Structure formats: C-alpha cells, structure tokens
C-alpha cells in the first residue's frame, strides 16, 4: 500500500512537471529585467532563409512575459499575407506565472480579416491575428509563425530593443542566403551599452544579444532609430511582385524602378491633353505652368488609400486617375507628373518617409526604404516639391510631414538621393503685433494680428477650415492663461504665394487683472506666454532632440486705465544658450502705456542627456518670466 502511494505521488509530480514549462515561470526573470518593464521578451528567435532571388522563408518564435496590462501593446500576435506572401504556420500558447499552460491556439483560432483602413478602395492585403484577452497577470505567450514569400526586396530589420518599458532576455537573428545574392546591412547606434554579438560569413549573418534592460520613455527623446541599436538589410539582387531586380547603387535602383514600376503609367486621354495645354497656353515659365497644373490636380482629385498591385509600389495609371478623380500618393503624384510632362515641364517621382517625426532614408544602404511619394520639379540648382495628395497645400510648400529629410528621386536614366526643403529657426517665424486696454475693473479689450511663416504656417493655416465653433474652442485652448475670454471678430488671410498666414481678431476678457487692495495686478505678456517646462529627471538616460527650431516675435502695447500709474513692474530678461535665446523688455511710455517686446528663438538640435537639465532650466526661466506681473495703482 505504501509503495502504491509513492508511485502515485511520483506520477503526479511527473505529470505536473511535464504540464509546466519551468523556463517560462516569472520567478526566473531577474529583478534587473523587471525594473521599469511592462513586458519581458524571454526569447526572440528569427530565422530568415533566402534560398533564391525570389524565395524567402521567415521563421519566428517569440516568447513574451506580459507583466501588466500596459505590456499588452507589445504582444504582437499577427501576420500579414497576400497573393505573394503565405502564412504556412501560425500558433500560440499562453502560460500562467508558474509556467502552467492556460490555452493553446492554432491557425483556425486566428481571425482572418482585410487590412483595409476604411478609406482603401482596393486592398489585396489580409491579416491573421489572435484576439487574446488575459484573465490574469503576469502571463507568458509563446508565439510561432512561418512566412513564405517570393518578395525578397523587404528583409525585416532587427533590434535587441523591442520598445520602451520592455526588457529582453535573449534575442537573435539568423539570415542564411546564397552568397551570390549578397545581403547588405547597416548598423545604427551600436555602443558599449548594448552587448551585441555578430558573426558574418559568405552565406550567413547572425546577431545576438541578451539581458537588455527596459528603458523609460523620456520627454523629447529622439525617434527610436536615432537612439537604439538597429540593423537594416537589403539585397543587391531582389524580387518584387514577379519582377527580378539588381541594384548596386541608387542610380541603378532608380533606373530599375523607372523601367519596371513607372514605365507605361502616364498615358492620358486626348481631351485631357488638350485641356491642360489650353490652361497653360499663354504661359512660358515652367514653374508658373506647374502651379497651374497643381491647382488643376487639387481641384479635380481627392486622396484615397489604394493598396494593391505591386506591393503598394506601382502607381495607378494616369488615365484611370483622370477618369475616377481619386488616387493614393503614388497615383496622384504620377498623374501630376504625366500632366506636367504634357505641358513641357520636367518632374521626378520621388520616394521618402512621410511622417511628422523625421525618419530618414539611409543613403549608404541601397534598399527599399520609404512609405510616401511626392513630386520634385527642377528649380535652378535645387528642387521644388509638390505634395500631390493635398487639396489645400500651397504650391511648392513642404511642411513637417516631408521636409528636411532624404528623398529618392527616380529619373529615366537613374536615381539619386537628395535633401528636401530644410526649415531653420528663421524660416519658422511667428510675429504678433497688437494692443490691449485694461479697465479699472480688470477687464481687457484687445486687438491682435499674428503672421506665421514656414512650419509655423503649416501649424496654423488649417484654422480657416474649422467651423466658427471649433475656431473659438481652438483659441480658448491656445490662450488658456486668460479666463473668461470671448471673441468679437476673427479673420484669416491665407497668402499662398508668400506662404504667410495672418490671423486678425478682437477679444475681451473680464477679470484678467486681479484687484488686490485696490491695486490691479496682471501678466503683461498676455498673448505669447510659453508655459512649457520639461519634466525634471533625477537621472536622464536618453539624449534629446528639438526637431524643428522656430522664432516668436511680439510687440504689444498695453493702455492703462485713466488715473492709474505703474507701481511695480518686472525688469525684463535676456538669455543666450546653445538651445536658443530669449529677450523680453517692458517699457513704460508716457505713464499711460506699457510696451512689451519679446523675442524667443529655439534652435533645432540633437543634444546629449547631460545637457537636458540646462535646457529644462532655460525653459523654466522663460515660463516664469513670460508670466511676470505688473502692479498698477491709482494716483
């Protein structure tokens, strides 16, 4: 009997052992990796096998321990597929904190949906994804997939860092390939902080890293690709949606792109050719012709997302855009190019990254980079750039979405990397002029005129498209330092030729000045206060970046109530730092007026973490000085 009990206990513990995965228990995660982490990547093992120019298999195994609900965003349980990308395997298993299996999922458990975004009218792409709702934290998810594709133009990038607030126990990437294909790669931000092992042979590349601690997301941190280690890849000999390609240089890739992707896409109906030629009939200046055509495209077309065909890279035929009146960035850019060609204006289809945070094409790695298309028109020794998806953008104006970055120009005889328009702090100018009167009950009545240029124009000019209600709401948020504000007049002048946006308005606000024992106290600088102060860090880890510099200038005349004089006023201030400069003066005129003159310049720049506290103090001083109070009293 005793021996029977021992056997039963042995079987029980044996079954328990096999039902659990000891390597997935949360207790085995070191405290250093739990620190600041919402999730821990226990293992990321990616193997890429490129057996030929048109055959690639991507095998993935990712084991993620999600410590709390914030870590759910780092649980990627999905794969995209289309006619040239097959999901041959996809499965997952969830484990509890002790490594006990909670539930397993097979391919049939993954939802199969279109990736249409609501504005896409054609879409070949679909996604398999697991909609998993945990019942307990922490838990561990083991995810495995295998992708087979003929498109070898896009090799996944690799980083030992998954995201902010995510630690990594082990991560590795293996790329095996035929030597004649030649896999090129570029390493970014490698440093002693991250221990990365790399081996590279004639037919295989390996990257490995372990015990990478989570990083906090700090204010003003640069984009991921400027801070954390990253490796991006490209093939000299690639395959894209049924077409083989060879690109040892950007010039060679541009020639391939023009011949295989753009060729045969610019045909236009005869009536359209006649129409646009008539539009520019009396014009000889190429840029003025281009401006007329750009306006024609803006009036005729609208932007929609179209994701089909050659991997989202081949534009819709120009004649189809002409007929339908819509297209995506590729289609509308190509259509504009076709129209310009018809009236004798040269232009170049250009690819880049379109987003408000600057992301670059790396010119020293020839590969398929970018996600957006714009048009370049030669202009002396430079280029004028057209955003063809916008119905409101001024001709030749680039905003923060495509400015100050590399673009890949595609020409009939080849391609090249060029820089788009760069805006400095002098270009991004805002000028405020105006006046306000203050009454003896603390009410102010003001008239203001604001002119914005450069990226400041880009931030402001769409105000004119808002409803009256939204305009007022916007201004109340903009002047949140003024309570009880109301507007009696709002007027806009959008000068698209000078790229200048003018705001004119009249306002009043009760009780702006506080009555303190019969004296009035108020902030003189009412309309251009900078309240932004970065948060203080006990220890700053990451560098910080000011992506766009700017200049704010202001001159406001304040008229005092009858019988009042200035009893006390601030002395003004002047600061000069590597981050920019600030100067403000408060000038008394005829004992009836106070003139506030202010100029703030913020410099664009990339700065080491050790300088963050100096920048924070710079902004703190500005915020305090901008809110300086004056005291006036009756004579």
Coordinates of C-alpha atoms in Angstrom, one line a residue, residues 432 585 619:
X432 CA 2.5 89.1 -33.1
X585 CA 11.5 94.1 -22.3
X619 CA 12.5 76.8 -20.5

